[in-house]
PDB file of C-alpha atoms and ligand atoms in Angstrom:
ATOM      1  CA  MET A   1       4.395 -18.351  -5.985  1.00  0.00           C
ATOM      2  CA  HIS A   2       3.653 -16.539  -9.223  1.00  0.00           C
ATOM      3  CA  CYS A   3       4.522 -12.859  -8.627  1.00  0.00           C
ATOM      4  CA  LYS A   4       2.881 -10.441 -11.039  1.00  0.00           C
ATOM      5  CA  ILE A   5       4.533  -7.037 -11.213  1.00  0.00           C
ATOM      6  CA  LEU A   6       2.443  -4.092 -12.376  1.00  0.00           C
ATOM      7  CA  GLY A   7       3.868  -0.571 -12.786  1.00  0.00           C
ATOM      8  CA  ILE A   8       1.570   2.307 -11.788  1.00  0.00           C
ATOM      9  CA  PRO A   9       3.442   5.566 -12.395  1.00  0.00           C
ATOM     10  CA  VAL A  10       0.865   7.962 -10.947  1.00  0.00           C
ATOM     11  CA  GLN A  11       2.221  11.092  -9.264  1.00  0.00           C
ATOM     12  CA  ASP A  12      -0.638  13.594  -9.474  1.00  0.00           C
ATOM     13  CA  GLY A  13      -1.934  12.518  -6.057  1.00  0.00           C
ATOM     14  CA  ALA A  14       1.202  13.676  -4.256  1.00  0.00           C
ATOM     15  CA  GLY A  15       2.172  17.204  -3.404  1.00  0.00           C
ATOM     16  CA  ARG A  16       5.438  16.988  -5.330  1.00  0.00           C
ATOM     17  CA  MET A  17       6.505  15.318  -8.524  1.00  0.00           C
ATOM     18  CA  GLY A  18       8.752  12.276  -8.823  1.00  0.00           C
ATOM     19  CA  CYS A  19       6.662   9.217  -7.954  1.00  0.00           C
ATOM     20  CA  GLU A  20       6.176   8.471 -11.646  1.00  0.00           C
ATOM     21  CA  MET A  21       9.781   7.241 -11.552  1.00  0.00           C
ATOM     22  CA  GLY A  22       8.992   4.796  -8.741  1.00  0.00           C
ATOM     23  CA  PRO A  23       8.296   1.693 -10.865  1.00  0.00           C
ATOM     24  CA  SER A  24      11.503   2.239 -12.872  1.00  0.00           C
ATOM     25  CA  ALA A  25      13.575   2.615  -9.711  1.00  0.00           C
ATOM     26  CA  LEU A  26      12.130  -0.566  -8.195  1.00  0.00           C
ATOM     27  CA  ARG A  27      12.833  -2.482 -11.390  1.00  0.00           C
ATOM     28  CA  THR A  28      16.343  -0.973 -11.541  1.00  0.00           C
ATOM     29  CA  ALA A  29      16.960  -1.974  -7.918  1.00  0.00           C
ATOM     30  CA  GLY A  30      16.489  -5.600  -8.984  1.00  0.00           C
ATOM     31  CA  LEU A  31      13.018  -6.559  -7.809  1.00  0.00           C
ATOM     32  CA  VAL A  32      12.471  -9.219 -10.462  1.00  0.00           C
ATOM     33  CA  ALA A  33      15.840 -10.899  -9.841  1.00  0.00           C
ATOM     34  CA  ALA A  34      15.400 -10.800  -6.045  1.00  0.00           C
ATOM     35  CA  LEU A  35      12.071 -12.622  -6.281  1.00  0.00           C
ATOM     36  CA  GLY A  36      13.421 -15.032  -8.876  1.00  0.00           C
ATOM     37  CA  GLU A  37      16.281 -15.972  -6.539  1.00  0.00           C
ATOM     38  CA  LEU A  38      13.728 -17.010  -3.952  1.00  0.00           C
ATOM     39  CA  GLY A  39      12.348 -19.506  -6.443  1.00  0.00           C
ATOM     40  CA  HIS A  40       9.285 -17.531  -7.470  1.00  0.00           C
ATOM     41  CA  GLN A  41       8.008 -17.263 -10.991  1.00  0.00           C
ATOM     42  CA  VAL A  42       7.910 -13.549 -11.871  1.00  0.00           C
ATOM     43  CA  SER A  43       5.928 -11.897 -14.668  1.00  0.00           C
ATOM     44  CA  ASP A  44       6.196  -8.211 -15.424  1.00  0.00           C
ATOM     45  CA  LEU A  45       2.753  -7.158 -16.663  1.00  0.00           C
ATOM     46  CA  GLY A  46       4.007  -3.723 -17.730  1.00  0.00           C
ATOM     47  CA  THR A  47       2.525  -0.334 -16.998  1.00  0.00           C
ATOM     48  CA  VAL A  48      -0.997   0.941 -16.321  1.00  0.00           C
ATOM     49  CA  VAL A  49      -2.219   3.857 -18.456  1.00  0.00           C
ATOM     50  CA  PRO A  50      -4.923   6.219 -17.104  1.00  0.00           C
ATOM     51  CA  LYS A  51      -8.374   6.316 -18.730  1.00  0.00           C
ATOM     52  CA  PRO A  52      -9.445   9.982 -19.082  1.00  0.00           C
ATOM     53  CA  GLN A  53     -13.114  10.779 -18.553  1.00  0.00           C
ATOM     54  CA  ASN A  54     -15.454  13.629 -17.716  1.00  0.00           C
ATOM     55  CA  VAL A  55     -15.516  14.542 -14.051  1.00  0.00           C
ATOM     56  CA  LYS A  56     -17.829  17.264 -12.778  1.00  0.00           C
ATOM     57  CA  PRO A  57     -16.313  20.015 -10.649  1.00  0.00           C
ATOM     58  CA  HIS A  58     -16.223  19.387  -6.888  1.00  0.00           C
ATOM     59  CA  GLY A  59     -17.194  21.847  -4.165  1.00  0.00           C
ATOM     60  CA  ASN A  60     -13.875  21.572  -2.320  1.00  0.00           C
ATOM     61  CA  PRO A  61     -11.610  24.183  -3.973  1.00  0.00           C
ATOM     62  CA  ALA A  62      -8.499  22.633  -2.401  1.00  0.00           C
ATOM     63  CA  LEU A  63      -8.761  19.422  -4.478  1.00  0.00           C
ATOM     64  CA  LYS A  64      -5.879  18.928  -6.900  1.00  0.00           C
ATOM     65  CA  ALA A  65      -5.918  16.828 -10.068  1.00  0.00           C
ATOM     66  CA  LEU A  66      -9.321  15.220  -9.412  1.00  0.00           C
ATOM     67  CA  PRO A  67      -9.984  14.291 -13.084  1.00  0.00           C
ATOM     68  CA  GLU A  68      -6.479  12.822 -13.401  1.00  0.00           C
ATOM     69  CA  ILE A  69      -6.787  10.689 -10.268  1.00  0.00           C
ATOM     70  CA  VAL A  70     -10.259   9.504 -11.272  1.00  0.00           C
ATOM     71  CA  ALA A  71      -8.807   8.451 -14.642  1.00  0.00           C
ATOM     72  CA  TRP A  72      -6.013   6.569 -12.884  1.00  0.00           C
ATOM     73  CA  THR A  73      -8.336   4.954 -10.339  1.00  0.00           C
ATOM     74  CA  ASP A  74     -10.590   3.613 -13.057  1.00  0.00           C
ATOM     75  CA  ALA A  75      -7.680   2.111 -15.007  1.00  0.00           C
ATOM     76  CA  ILE A  76      -5.927   0.765 -11.892  1.00  0.00           C
ATOM     77  CA  SER A  77      -9.105  -0.889 -10.563  1.00  0.00           C
ATOM     78  CA  GLU A  78      -9.509  -2.749 -13.837  1.00  0.00           C
ATOM     79  CA  ALA A  79      -5.840  -3.693 -14.236  1.00  0.00           C
ATOM     80  CA  SER A  80      -5.466  -4.860 -10.649  1.00  0.00           C
ATOM     81  CA  TYR A  81      -8.677  -6.877 -10.846  1.00  0.00           C
ATOM     82  CA  ALA A  82      -7.319  -8.578 -13.971  1.00  0.00           C
ATOM     83  CA  ALA A  83      -3.912  -9.195 -12.361  1.00  0.00           C
ATOM     84  CA  GLY A  84      -5.628 -10.694  -9.312  1.00  0.00           C
ATOM     85  CA  GLU A  85      -7.053 -13.635 -11.224  1.00  0.00           C
ATOM     86  CA  ASP A  86      -4.263 -15.836  -9.861  1.00  0.00           C
ATOM     87  CA  GLY A  87      -0.802 -15.465  -8.339  1.00  0.00           C
ATOM     88  CA  MET A  88       0.309 -12.551  -6.216  1.00  0.00           C
ATOM     89  CA  PRO A  89       0.072  -9.066  -7.725  1.00  0.00           C
ATOM     90  CA  ILE A  90       2.771  -6.609  -6.650  1.00  0.00           C
ATOM     91  CA  PHE A  91       1.804  -3.040  -7.528  1.00  0.00           C
ATOM     92  CA  LEU A  92       4.714  -0.652  -8.029  1.00  0.00           C
ATOM     93  CA  GLY A  93       3.828   2.976  -7.351  1.00  0.00           C
ATOM     94  CA  GLY A  94       3.341   5.634  -7.866  1.00  0.00           C
ATOM     95  CA  ASP A  95       1.864   7.782  -5.114  1.00  0.00           C
ATOM     96  CA  HIS A  96      -0.585   6.296  -2.610  1.00  0.00           C
ATOM     97  CA  SER A  97      -3.672   7.456  -4.540  1.00  0.00           C
ATOM     98  CA  MET A  98      -3.114   4.287  -6.579  1.00  0.00           C
ATOM     99  CA  ALA A  99      -4.386   2.230  -3.636  1.00  0.00           C
ATOM    100  CA  ALA A 100      -7.879   3.523  -4.423  1.00  0.00           C
ATOM    101  CA  GLY A 101      -7.692   1.312  -7.494  1.00  0.00           C
ATOM    102  CA  THR A 102      -5.659  -1.623  -6.185  1.00  0.00           C
ATOM    103  CA  LEU A 103      -7.888  -1.980  -3.125  1.00  0.00           C
ATOM    104  CA  ALA A 104     -11.013  -1.755  -5.268  1.00  0.00           C
ATOM    105  CA  GLY A 105      -9.703  -4.441  -7.630  1.00  0.00           C
ATOM    106  CA  MET A 106      -8.557  -6.755  -4.834  1.00  0.00           C
ATOM    107  CA  ALA A 107     -11.822  -6.331  -2.908  1.00  0.00           C
ATOM    108  CA  ARG A 108     -13.782  -7.321  -6.002  1.00  0.00           C
ATOM    109  CA  ARG A 109     -11.595 -10.406  -6.486  1.00  0.00           C
ATOM    110  CA  ALA A 110     -11.996 -11.425  -2.860  1.00  0.00           C
ATOM    111  CA  ALA A 111     -15.769 -10.978  -3.021  1.00  0.00           C
ATOM    112  CA  GLU A 112     -15.991 -13.173  -6.096  1.00  0.00           C
ATOM    113  CA  ALA A 113     -13.981 -15.850  -4.309  1.00  0.00           C
ATOM    114  CA  ASP A 114     -16.347 -15.437  -1.350  1.00  0.00           C
ATOM    115  CA  ARG A 115     -13.499 -14.459   0.963  1.00  0.00           C
ATOM    116  CA  PRO A 116     -13.262 -11.374   3.189  1.00  0.00           C
ATOM    117  CA  LEU A 117     -10.495  -8.922   2.266  1.00  0.00           C
ATOM    118  CA  PHE A 118      -8.321  -7.586   5.076  1.00  0.00           C
ATOM    119  CA  VAL A 119      -5.910  -4.668   4.643  1.00  0.00           C
ATOM    120  CA  LEU A 120      -2.653  -3.987   6.465  1.00  0.00           C
ATOM    121  CA  TRP A 121      -1.868  -0.284   5.994  1.00  0.00           C
ATOM    122  CA  LEU A 122       1.807   0.394   6.782  1.00  0.00           C
ATOM    123  CA  ASP A 123       2.096   4.176   6.726  1.00  0.00           C
ATOM    124  CA  ALA A 124       2.845   7.288   8.776  1.00  0.00           C
ATOM    125  CA  HIS A 125      -0.571   8.521   7.578  1.00  0.00           C
ATOM    126  CA  PRO A 126      -4.000   6.869   7.482  1.00  0.00           C
ATOM    127  CA  ASP A 127      -4.927   8.464   4.114  1.00  0.00           C
ATOM    128  CA  PHE A 128      -8.491   8.483   5.427  1.00  0.00           C
ATOM    129  CA  HIS A 129      -9.674  11.856   4.163  1.00  0.00           C
ATOM    130  CA  THR A 130     -12.757  12.220   2.012  1.00  0.00           C
ATOM    131  CA  LEU A 131     -12.983  14.619  -0.930  1.00  0.00           C
ATOM    132  CA  ASP A 132     -14.721  17.006   1.462  1.00  0.00           C
ATOM    133  CA  THR A 133     -12.320  16.863   4.417  1.00  0.00           C
ATOM    134  CA  THR A 134      -8.893  17.050   2.755  1.00  0.00           C
ATOM    135  CA  ALA A 135      -7.302  20.443   3.370  1.00  0.00           C
ATOM    136  CA  SER A 136      -4.147  19.862   1.315  1.00  0.00           C
ATOM    137  CA  GLY A 137      -6.220  18.580  -1.622  1.00  0.00           C
ATOM    138  CA  ASN A 138      -3.542  15.957  -2.354  1.00  0.00           C
ATOM    139  CA  LEU A 139      -5.491  12.868  -3.326  1.00  0.00           C
ATOM    140  CA  HIS A 140      -2.905  10.417  -1.994  1.00  0.00           C
ATOM    141  CA  GLY A 141      -4.577  11.348   1.299  1.00  0.00           C
ATOM    142  CA  VAL A 142      -7.945   9.674   0.454  1.00  0.00           C
ATOM    143  CA  PRO A 143      -7.581   6.106  -0.912  1.00  0.00           C
ATOM    144  CA  LEU A 144      -8.332   4.177   2.271  1.00  0.00           C
ATOM    145  CA  ALA A 145     -11.503   6.172   2.919  1.00  0.00           C
ATOM    146  CA  TYR A 146     -12.668   5.642  -0.657  1.00  0.00           C
ATOM    147  CA  ALA A 147     -11.998   1.903  -0.760  1.00  0.00           C
ATOM    148  CA  SER A 148     -13.739   1.341   2.556  1.00  0.00           C
ATOM    149  CA  GLY A 149     -16.895   3.019   1.324  1.00  0.00           C
ATOM    150  CA  GLN A 150     -16.789   6.288   3.279  1.00  0.00           C
ATOM    151  CA  ALA A 151     -19.276   8.908   2.089  1.00  0.00           C
ATOM    152  CA  GLY A 152     -18.589  11.663  -0.423  1.00  0.00           C
ATOM    153  CA  PHE A 153     -16.937   9.841  -3.323  1.00  0.00           C
ATOM    154  CA  ASP A 154     -20.157   9.002  -5.180  1.00  0.00           C
ATOM    155  CA  GLY A 155     -20.484  10.712  -8.526  1.00  0.00           C
ATOM    156  CA  PHE A 156     -16.763  11.528  -8.635  1.00  0.00           C
ATOM    157  CA  PHE A 157     -14.685   8.367  -8.138  1.00  0.00           C
ATOM    158  CA  PRO A 158     -15.651   5.097  -9.892  1.00  0.00           C
ATOM    159  CA  ARG A 159     -18.443   3.180  -8.178  1.00  0.00           C
ATOM    160  CA  LEU A 160     -17.025   0.498  -5.895  1.00  0.00           C
ATOM    161  CA  HIS A 161     -17.955  -3.074  -6.712  1.00  0.00           C
ATOM    162  CA  THR A 162     -17.310  -4.129  -3.098  1.00  0.00           C
ATOM    163  CA  PRO A 163     -16.401  -1.685  -0.336  1.00  0.00           C
ATOM    164  CA  ILE A 164     -13.902  -3.046   2.184  1.00  0.00           C
ATOM    165  CA  ASP A 165     -15.265  -3.487   5.709  1.00  0.00           C
ATOM    166  CA  PRO A 166     -13.310  -0.840   7.701  1.00  0.00           C
ATOM    167  CA  THR A 167     -13.187  -3.165  10.719  1.00  0.00           C
ATOM    168  CA  ARG A 168     -11.011  -5.463   8.606  1.00  0.00           C
ATOM    169  CA  ILE A 169      -8.368  -2.746   8.182  1.00  0.00           C
ATOM    170  CA  CYS A 170      -5.330  -2.431  10.447  1.00  0.00           C
ATOM    171  CA  ALA A 171      -3.230   0.752  10.173  1.00  0.00           C
ATOM    172  CA  LEU A 172       0.220   0.305  11.647  1.00  0.00           C
ATOM    173  CA  GLY A 173       2.914   2.950  12.141  1.00  0.00           C
ATOM    174  CA  LEU A 174       0.738   6.086  12.176  1.00  0.00           C
ATOM    175  CA  ARG A 175       2.299   9.305  13.424  1.00  0.00           C
ATOM    176  CA  SER A 176       0.605  12.030  11.381  1.00  0.00           C
ATOM    177  CA  VAL A 177      -3.181  12.008  11.584  1.00  0.00           C
ATOM    178  CA  ASP A 178      -5.348  15.022  10.733  1.00  0.00           C
ATOM    179  CA  PRO A 179      -8.320  15.766  13.068  1.00  0.00           C
ATOM    180  CA  ALA A 180     -10.961  14.806  10.474  1.00  0.00           C
ATOM    181  CA  GLU A 181      -9.157  11.512   9.858  1.00  0.00           C
ATOM    182  CA  HIS A 182      -8.990  10.803  13.587  1.00  0.00           C
ATOM    183  CA  THR A 183     -12.756  11.176  13.924  1.00  0.00           C
ATOM    184  CA  ALA A 184     -13.460   9.150  10.790  1.00  0.00           C
ATOM    185  CA  LEU A 185     -11.105   6.287  11.746  1.00  0.00           C
ATOM    186  CA  ARG A 186     -12.734   5.967  15.168  1.00  0.00           C
ATOM    187  CA  GLY A 187     -16.233   6.170  13.697  1.00  0.00           C
ATOM    188  CA  ALA A 188     -15.509   3.509  11.087  1.00  0.00           C
ATOM    189  CA  GLY A 189     -13.856   1.111  13.541  1.00  0.00           C
ATOM    190  CA  VAL A 190     -10.472   0.821  11.832  1.00  0.00           C
ATOM    191  CA  THR A 191      -7.846  -0.877  14.016  1.00  0.00           C
ATOM    192  CA  VAL A 192      -5.104   1.696  14.563  1.00  0.00           C
ATOM    193  CA  HIS A 193      -1.683   1.074  16.071  1.00  0.00           C
ATOM    194  CA  ASP A 194       0.253   4.327  16.119  1.00  0.00           C
ATOM    195  CA  MET A 195       4.010   4.584  16.704  1.00  0.00           C
ATOM    196  CA  ARG A 196       3.458   4.900  20.421  1.00  0.00           C
ATOM    197  CA  ALA A 197       1.775   1.479  20.455  1.00  0.00           C
ATOM    198  CA  ILE A 198       4.712   0.018  18.516  1.00  0.00           C
ATOM    199  CA  ASP A 199       7.167   1.603  20.975  1.00  0.00           C
ATOM    200  CA  GLU A 200       5.245   0.335  23.938  1.00  0.00           C
ATOM    201  CA  HIS A 201       4.328  -3.202  22.874  1.00  0.00           C
ATOM    202  CA  GLY A 202       6.681  -3.962  20.015  1.00  0.00           C
ATOM    203  CA  ILE A 203       5.509  -4.486  16.449  1.00  0.00           C
ATOM    204  CA  ALA A 204       5.324  -8.286  16.673  1.00  0.00           C
ATOM    205  CA  PRO A 205       2.396  -8.777  19.096  1.00  0.00           C
ATOM    206  CA  LEU A 206       0.335  -6.076  17.355  1.00  0.00           C
ATOM    207  CA  LEU A 207       0.827  -7.633  13.955  1.00  0.00           C
ATOM    208  CA  ARG A 208       0.394 -11.187  15.260  1.00  0.00           C
ATOM    209  CA  ALA A 209      -3.013 -10.358  16.737  1.00  0.00           C
ATOM    210  CA  PHE A 210      -4.186  -8.984  13.403  1.00  0.00           C
ATOM    211  CA  LEU A 211      -2.841 -11.937  11.424  1.00  0.00           C
ATOM    212  CA  GLU A 212      -4.617 -14.328  13.775  1.00  0.00           C
ATOM    213  CA  ARG A 213      -7.877 -12.551  13.005  1.00  0.00           C
ATOM    214  CA  VAL A 214      -7.295 -12.746   9.257  1.00  0.00           C
ATOM    215  CA  ALA A 215      -6.568 -16.476   9.545  1.00  0.00           C
ATOM    216  CA  ALA A 216      -9.539 -17.151  11.834  1.00  0.00           C
ATOM    217  CA  GLU A 217     -11.913 -15.504   9.349  1.00  0.00           C
ATOM    218  CA  GLY A 218     -10.418 -17.195   6.303  1.00  0.00           C
ATOM    219  CA  GLY A 219      -9.453 -13.828   4.859  1.00  0.00           C
ATOM    220  CA  ARG A 220      -7.231 -12.613   2.084  1.00  0.00           C
ATOM    221  CA  LEU A 221      -4.700  -9.944   3.001  1.00  0.00           C
ATOM    222  CA  HIS A 222      -3.627  -6.933   0.973  1.00  0.00           C
ATOM    223  CA  VAL A 223      -0.543  -5.105   2.293  1.00  0.00           C
ATOM    224  CA  SER A 224      -0.069  -1.446   1.381  1.00  0.00           C
ATOM    225  CA  LEU A 225       3.461  -0.276   2.180  1.00  0.00           C
ATOM    226  CA  ASP A 226       4.053   3.482   2.059  1.00  0.00           C
ATOM    227  CA  VAL A 227       7.748   4.460   2.100  1.00  0.00           C
ATOM    228  CA  ASP A 228       7.052   6.903   4.934  1.00  0.00           C
ATOM    229  CA  PHE A 229       6.116   3.987   7.222  1.00  0.00           C
ATOM    230  CA  LEU A 230       9.903   3.680   7.482  1.00  0.00           C
ATOM    231  CA  ASP A 231      12.073   6.101   9.399  1.00  0.00           C
ATOM    232  CA  PRO A 232      13.413   8.844   7.095  1.00  0.00           C
ATOM    233  CA  ALA A 233      16.947   7.992   8.232  1.00  0.00           C
ATOM    234  CA  ILE A 234      16.740   4.681   6.346  1.00  0.00           C
ATOM    235  CA  ALA A 235      14.232   5.701   3.658  1.00  0.00           C
ATOM    236  CA  PRO A 236      14.747   9.308   2.525  1.00  0.00           C
ATOM    237  CA  ALA A 237      13.069   8.969  -0.899  1.00  0.00           C
ATOM    238  CA  VAL A 238       9.586  10.180  -0.019  1.00  0.00           C
ATOM    239  CA  GLY A 239       7.875  13.555  -0.261  1.00  0.00           C
ATOM    240  CA  THR A 240       6.083  13.310   3.090  1.00  0.00           C
ATOM    241  CA  THR A 241       8.756  12.304   5.617  1.00  0.00           C
ATOM    242  CA  VAL A 242       7.715  12.177   9.257  1.00  0.00           C
ATOM    243  CA  PRO A 243      10.364  11.543  11.933  1.00  0.00           C
ATOM    244  CA  GLY A 244      10.113   8.533  14.219  1.00  0.00           C
ATOM    245  CA  GLY A 245       9.176   5.803  11.768  1.00  0.00           C
ATOM    246  CA  ALA A 246       9.692   2.056  11.729  1.00  0.00           C
ATOM    247  CA  THR A 247      13.281   0.912  12.003  1.00  0.00           C
ATOM    248  CA  PHE A 248      15.080  -1.381   9.604  1.00  0.00           C
ATOM    249  CA  ARG A 249      14.580  -4.362  11.908  1.00  0.00           C
ATOM    250  CA  GLU A 250      10.942  -3.589  12.728  1.00  0.00           C
ATOM    251  CA  ALA A 251      10.156  -3.418   9.041  1.00  0.00           C
ATOM    252  CA  HIS A 252      11.956  -6.649   8.185  1.00  0.00           C
ATOM    253  CA  LEU A 253      10.400  -8.433  11.155  1.00  0.00           C
ATOM    254  CA  ALA A 254       6.945  -7.374   9.973  1.00  0.00           C
ATOM    255  CA  MET A 255       7.718  -8.682   6.483  1.00  0.00           C
ATOM    256  CA  GLU A 256       9.067 -11.976   7.841  1.00  0.00           C
ATOM    257  CA  MET A 257       5.975 -12.470   9.984  1.00  0.00           C
ATOM    258  CA  LEU A 258       3.773 -11.702   6.993  1.00  0.00           C
ATOM    259  CA  HIS A 259       5.614 -14.333   5.004  1.00  0.00           C
ATOM    260  CA  ASP A 260       5.316 -16.939   7.737  1.00  0.00           C
ATOM    261  CA  SER A 261       1.579 -16.274   7.994  1.00  0.00           C
ATOM    262  CA  GLY A 262       1.060 -17.328   4.385  1.00  0.00           C
ATOM    263  CA  LEU A 263      -1.884 -14.915   4.256  1.00  0.00           C
ATOM    264  CA  VAL A 264      -0.669 -12.120   1.970  1.00  0.00           C
ATOM    265  CA  THR A 265      -2.327 -12.168  -1.448  1.00  0.00           C
ATOM    266  CA  SER A 266      -1.283  -8.757  -2.862  1.00  0.00           C
ATOM    267  CA  LEU A 267       1.093  -5.889  -2.159  1.00  0.00           C
ATOM    268  CA  ASP A 268       1.430  -2.160  -2.912  1.00  0.00           C
ATOM    269  CA  LEU A 269       4.850  -0.481  -2.820  1.00  0.00           C
ATOM    270  CA  VAL A 270       4.016   3.226  -2.841  1.00  0.00           C
ATOM    271  CA  GLU A 271       5.281   6.780  -2.538  1.00  0.00           C
ATOM    272  CA  LEU A 272       8.850   6.032  -3.609  1.00  0.00           C
ATOM    273  CA  ASN A 273      10.168   9.309  -5.055  1.00  0.00           C
ATOM    274  CA  PRO A 274      13.516   8.424  -6.680  1.00  0.00           C
ATOM    275  CA  PHE A 275      14.249  12.125  -7.234  1.00  0.00           C
ATOM    276  CA  LEU A 276      14.711  12.379  -3.453  1.00  0.00           C
ATOM    277  CA  ASP A 277      16.705   9.164  -3.034  1.00  0.00           C
ATOM    278  CA  GLU A 278      20.385   8.774  -2.212  1.00  0.00           C
ATOM    279  CA  ARG A 279      22.014   6.519  -4.770  1.00  0.00           C
ATOM    280  CA  GLY A 280      18.975   4.240  -4.820  1.00  0.00           C
ATOM    281  CA  ARG A 281      19.150   3.201  -1.184  1.00  0.00           C
ATOM    282  CA  THR A 282      15.405   3.549  -0.545  1.00  0.00           C
ATOM    283  CA  ALA A 283      14.523   1.597  -3.695  1.00  0.00           C
ATOM    284  CA  THR A 284      16.998  -1.092  -2.652  1.00  0.00           C
ATOM    285  CA  LEU A 285      15.496  -1.236   0.841  1.00  0.00           C
ATOM    286  CA  LEU A 286      12.018  -1.693  -0.625  1.00  0.00           C
ATOM    287  CA  VAL A 287      13.281  -4.558  -2.777  1.00  0.00           C
ATOM    288  CA  ASP A 288      14.873  -6.185   0.282  1.00  0.00           C
ATOM    289  CA  LEU A 289      11.684  -5.776   2.316  1.00  0.00           C
ATOM    290  CA  THR A 290       9.665  -7.302  -0.499  1.00  0.00           C
ATOM    291  CA  ALA A 291      12.105 -10.216  -0.578  1.00  0.00           C
ATOM    292  CA  SER A 292      11.582 -10.726   3.170  1.00  0.00           C
ATOM    293  CA  LEU A 293       7.828 -10.712   2.601  1.00  0.00           C
ATOM    294  CA  LEU A 294       8.318 -13.371  -0.062  1.00  0.00           C
ATOM    295  CA  GLY A 295      10.485 -15.694   1.957  1.00  0.00           C
ATOM    296  CA  ARG A 296      14.044 -14.413   2.191  1.00  0.00           C
ATOM    297  CA  ARG A 297      15.434 -15.123   5.636  1.00  0.00           C
ATOM    298  CA  ILE A 298      18.699 -14.730   7.498  1.00  0.00           C
ATOM    299  CA  MET A 299      19.083 -18.340   8.620  1.00  0.00           C
ATOM    300  CA  ASP A 300      18.068 -21.525   6.889  1.00  0.00           C
ATOM    301  CA  ARG A 301      18.257 -20.073   3.417  1.00  0.00           C
ATOM    302  CA  PRO A 302      17.743 -22.551   0.659  1.00  0.00           C
ATOM    303  CA  THR A 303      21.268 -23.633  -0.448  1.00  0.00           C
ATOM    304  CA  ARG A 304      22.408 -22.129  -3.727  1.00  0.00           C
ATOM    305  CA  SER A 305      25.288 -23.367  -5.807  1.00  0.00           C
ATOM    306  CA  HIS A 306      27.804 -20.659  -6.680  1.00  0.00           C
TER     307      HIS A 306
HETATM  308  N1  LIG B   1       0.060   8.999   0.986  1.00  0.00           N
HETATM  309  C1  LIG B   1       0.546   9.994   1.675  1.00  0.00           C
HETATM  310  N2  LIG B   1       1.823  10.258   1.742  1.00  0.00           N
HETATM  311  N3  LIG B   1      -0.335  10.767   2.308  1.00  0.00           N
HETATM  312  C2  LIG B   1       0.026  11.909   3.083  1.00  0.00           C
HETATM  313  C3  LIG B   1      -1.196  12.692   3.449  1.00  0.00           C
HETATM  314  C4  LIG B   1      -0.863  13.815   4.359  1.00  0.00           C
HETATM  315  C5  LIG B   1      -2.058  14.624   4.832  1.00  0.00           C
HETATM  316  N4  LIG B   1      -2.906  13.852   5.688  1.00  0.00           N
HETATM  317  C6  LIG B   1      -2.850  15.160   3.657  1.00  0.00           C
HETATM  318  O1  LIG B   1      -3.973  14.760   3.468  1.00  0.00           O
HETATM  319  O2  LIG B   1      -2.363  15.958   2.909  1.00  0.00           O
HETATM  320 MN1   MN B   2       0.172   6.853   2.379  1.00  0.00          MN
HETATM  321 MN1   MN B   3       2.329   8.273   4.224  1.00  0.00          MN
END
């Protein structure tokens, strides 16, 4: 596999600063070497730079940093589309607002290849607000709604080349959903497995059912991994911790199953805030999870000479 790393140091979408250090922390934690050890070719494509533009004022006074996030989204959509020409792009965030751009770029690539794009959203939150419904005004709370063509982004965010069909999205690990998001998720037909479903059924059958659908429809699969999908006890470096998240083993199992499926075509690693980390342990965990997604396993490792 040719892994293409792209740094996206956006932090204006989050309520607190620090995510701009995310790409550096992931590189420092040894992402490139970890993927190289698995036999992958790795290219670091560098860092996305936002493209400032005029954005008219919006009626929702709560919105924060709208012009900045629009500038990022435009640049990220273009850069991720370019990176998606071949190989497997790995987008290093950056707060989750960056997924507005990565999803847009990946959806355009999939459409051009005449393949449906599926999205696995691993997160405590659905990030399914529109510009009108967000109360916090933090734009990391809107990317999934934007990329799946929900109303209210026209004239503010870049025009989508191809909106993602919301029924091809599976959100796994939810445990903090605002009322407006709840209504919108149900209305749009997003598949939602909250933490209760994971507790009750286990993560494996829920994920397996989704992967079988992706395979049956010949889809591509974009995985968006928010740090707060993980339990704060193992992943403290995030500004929006919610108790009761995925355990170490649940997360690795999900990554191993994703690898075995052979379906994943792109990945976001988002919301890492190194300012809140403890000696890099969250960054290191994200690198290890990414390695599991790209083929590292406990048994039957390829033999290495020492
Ligand atoms: N990407 C994230 N961490 N999103 C958290 C969003 C939290 C909340 N729903 C909000 O809109 O403010
Ligand atoms: Mn998120
Ligand atoms: Mn989240």
